[in-house]
Coordinates of C-alpha atoms in Angstrom, one line a residue:
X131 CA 50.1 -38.7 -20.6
X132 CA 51.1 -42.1 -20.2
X133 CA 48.1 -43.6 -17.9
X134 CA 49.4 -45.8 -14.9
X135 CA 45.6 -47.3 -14.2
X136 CA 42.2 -46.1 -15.5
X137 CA 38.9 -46.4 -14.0
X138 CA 35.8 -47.3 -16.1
X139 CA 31.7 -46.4 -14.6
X140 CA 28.9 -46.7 -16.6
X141 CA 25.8 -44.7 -15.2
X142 CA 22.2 -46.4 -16.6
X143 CA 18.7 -45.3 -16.0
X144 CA 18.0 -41.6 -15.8
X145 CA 21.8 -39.3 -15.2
X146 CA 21.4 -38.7 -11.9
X147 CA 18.3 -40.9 -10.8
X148 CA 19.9 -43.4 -12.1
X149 CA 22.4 -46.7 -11.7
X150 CA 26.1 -46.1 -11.4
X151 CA 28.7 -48.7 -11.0
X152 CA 32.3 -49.6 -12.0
X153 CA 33.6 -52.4 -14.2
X154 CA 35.1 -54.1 -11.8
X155 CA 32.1 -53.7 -9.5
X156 CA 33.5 -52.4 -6.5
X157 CA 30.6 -49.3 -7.1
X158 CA 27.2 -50.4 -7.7
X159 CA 24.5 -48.2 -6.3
X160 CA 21.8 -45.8 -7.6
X161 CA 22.3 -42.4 -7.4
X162 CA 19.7 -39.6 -6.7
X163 CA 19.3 -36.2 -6.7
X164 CA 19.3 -34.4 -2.9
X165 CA 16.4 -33.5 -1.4
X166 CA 18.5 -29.8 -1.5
X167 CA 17.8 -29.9 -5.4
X168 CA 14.3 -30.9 -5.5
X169 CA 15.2 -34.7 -5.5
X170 CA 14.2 -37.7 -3.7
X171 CA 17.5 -38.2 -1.9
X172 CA 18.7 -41.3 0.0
X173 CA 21.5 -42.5 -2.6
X174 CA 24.5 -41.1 -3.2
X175 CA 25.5 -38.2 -5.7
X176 CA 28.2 -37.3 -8.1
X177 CA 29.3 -34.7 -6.2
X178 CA 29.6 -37.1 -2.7
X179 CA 31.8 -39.1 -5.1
X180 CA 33.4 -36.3 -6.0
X181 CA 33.8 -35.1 -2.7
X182 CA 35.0 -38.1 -1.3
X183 CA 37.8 -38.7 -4.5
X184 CA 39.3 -35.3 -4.1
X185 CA 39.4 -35.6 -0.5
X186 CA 41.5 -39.3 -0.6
X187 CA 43.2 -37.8 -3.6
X188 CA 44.4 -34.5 -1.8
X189 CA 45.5 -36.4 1.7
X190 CA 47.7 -38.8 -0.7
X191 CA 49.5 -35.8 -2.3
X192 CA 49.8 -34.4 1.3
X193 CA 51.6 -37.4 2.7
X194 CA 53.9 -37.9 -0.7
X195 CA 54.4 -33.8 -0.2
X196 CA 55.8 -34.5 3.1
X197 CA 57.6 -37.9 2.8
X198 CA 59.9 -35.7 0.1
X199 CA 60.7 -33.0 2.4
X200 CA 61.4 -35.9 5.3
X201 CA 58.1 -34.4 7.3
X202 CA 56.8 -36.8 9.6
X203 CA 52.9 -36.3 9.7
X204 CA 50.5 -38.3 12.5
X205 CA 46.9 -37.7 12.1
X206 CA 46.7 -36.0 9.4
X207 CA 43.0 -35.6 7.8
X208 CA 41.0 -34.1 4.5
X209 CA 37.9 -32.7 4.3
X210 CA 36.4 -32.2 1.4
X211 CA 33.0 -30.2 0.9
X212 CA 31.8 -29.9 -2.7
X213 CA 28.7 -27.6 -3.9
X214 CA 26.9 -27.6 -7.1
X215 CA 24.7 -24.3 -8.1
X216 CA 23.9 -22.2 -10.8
X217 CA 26.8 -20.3 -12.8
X218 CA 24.8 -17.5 -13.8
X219 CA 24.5 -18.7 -17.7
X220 CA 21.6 -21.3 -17.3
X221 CA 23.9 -24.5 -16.2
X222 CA 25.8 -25.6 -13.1
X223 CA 28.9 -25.4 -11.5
X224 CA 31.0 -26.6 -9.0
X225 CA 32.9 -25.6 -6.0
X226 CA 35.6 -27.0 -3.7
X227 CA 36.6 -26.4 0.2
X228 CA 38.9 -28.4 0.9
X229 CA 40.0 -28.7 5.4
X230 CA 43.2 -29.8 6.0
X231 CA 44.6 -31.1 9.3
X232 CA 48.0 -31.4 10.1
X233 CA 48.5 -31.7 13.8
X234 CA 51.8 -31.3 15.8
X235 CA 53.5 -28.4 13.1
X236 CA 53.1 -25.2 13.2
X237 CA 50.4 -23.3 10.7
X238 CA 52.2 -21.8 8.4
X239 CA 54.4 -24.7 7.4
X240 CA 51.3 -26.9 8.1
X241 CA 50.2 -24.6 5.2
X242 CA 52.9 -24.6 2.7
X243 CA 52.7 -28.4 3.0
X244 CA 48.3 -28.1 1.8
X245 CA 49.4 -25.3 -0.8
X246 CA 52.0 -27.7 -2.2
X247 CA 50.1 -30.6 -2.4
X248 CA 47.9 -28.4 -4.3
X249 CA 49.9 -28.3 -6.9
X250 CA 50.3 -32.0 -7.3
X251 CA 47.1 -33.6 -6.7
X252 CA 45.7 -34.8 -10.0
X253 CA 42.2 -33.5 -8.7
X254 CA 43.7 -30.2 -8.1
X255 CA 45.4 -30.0 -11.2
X256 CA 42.2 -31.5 -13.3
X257 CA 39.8 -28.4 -11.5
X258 CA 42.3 -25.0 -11.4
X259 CA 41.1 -22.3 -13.4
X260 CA 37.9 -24.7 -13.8
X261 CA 36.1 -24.0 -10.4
X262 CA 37.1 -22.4 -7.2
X263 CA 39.1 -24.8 -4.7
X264 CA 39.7 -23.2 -1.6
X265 CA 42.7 -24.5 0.8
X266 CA 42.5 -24.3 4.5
X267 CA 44.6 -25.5 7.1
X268 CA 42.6 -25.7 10.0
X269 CA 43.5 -26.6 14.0
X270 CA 42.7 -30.0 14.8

């Protein structure tokens, strides 16, 4: 792969009760582990960034989706809701829903357009056949 940009984070102080933040600085907060995992809370997580990065990732594959199949799309949203737990051999793992709206077409090819972003988001490609990603197309 021939990389167009690259990010660069450097986490400090304890994984995640720690320090993360970006070379270029534009992420620089501690990070916590939820009250939902026996943690203090009241920082961010890796999996809210990871929620939030697959969620802007997914919506720009959606829109360059459409734009090549001349689909106009209007207020068009991505949720994204991430959960870690146990996978049943002593460690974590991850899972993805991921709510798509798409307002103004109908569901099914509302749904073709989420299933084939799907297949180009970098997130989506990076996770399939690593963790479950569900896609739903859901009425605004």
């Amino acid at each position: 792969m021939e990389a167009l940009y690259t990010a660069e984070a450097l986490a400090t102080g304890g994984g995640r009760n720690g320090h993360v933040r970006t070379v270029d600085g534009l992420v620089d907060t501690d990070v916590r582990v939820p009250k939902e995992m026996g943690g203090a809370g009241g920082a961010p997580n890796p999996e809210v960034f990871f929620a939030a990065g697959y969620a802007a990732c997914f919506h720009s594959a959606l829109q360059s989706v459409a734009r090549a199949q001349k689909v106009t799309l209007e207020d068009t949203s991505v949720g994204s809701r991430v959960s870690i737990g146990s996978n049943g051999n002593g460690g974590f793992g991850l899972s993805v829903q991921l709510e798509v709206v798409i307002p103004n077409l109908p569901h099914d090819q509302a749904q073709a357009l989420a299933d084939a972003a799907h297949q180009v988001c970098p997130y989506s490609n990076a996770t399939r056949g690593n963790i479950e990603v569900t896609v739903t197309v859901v009425e605004d």
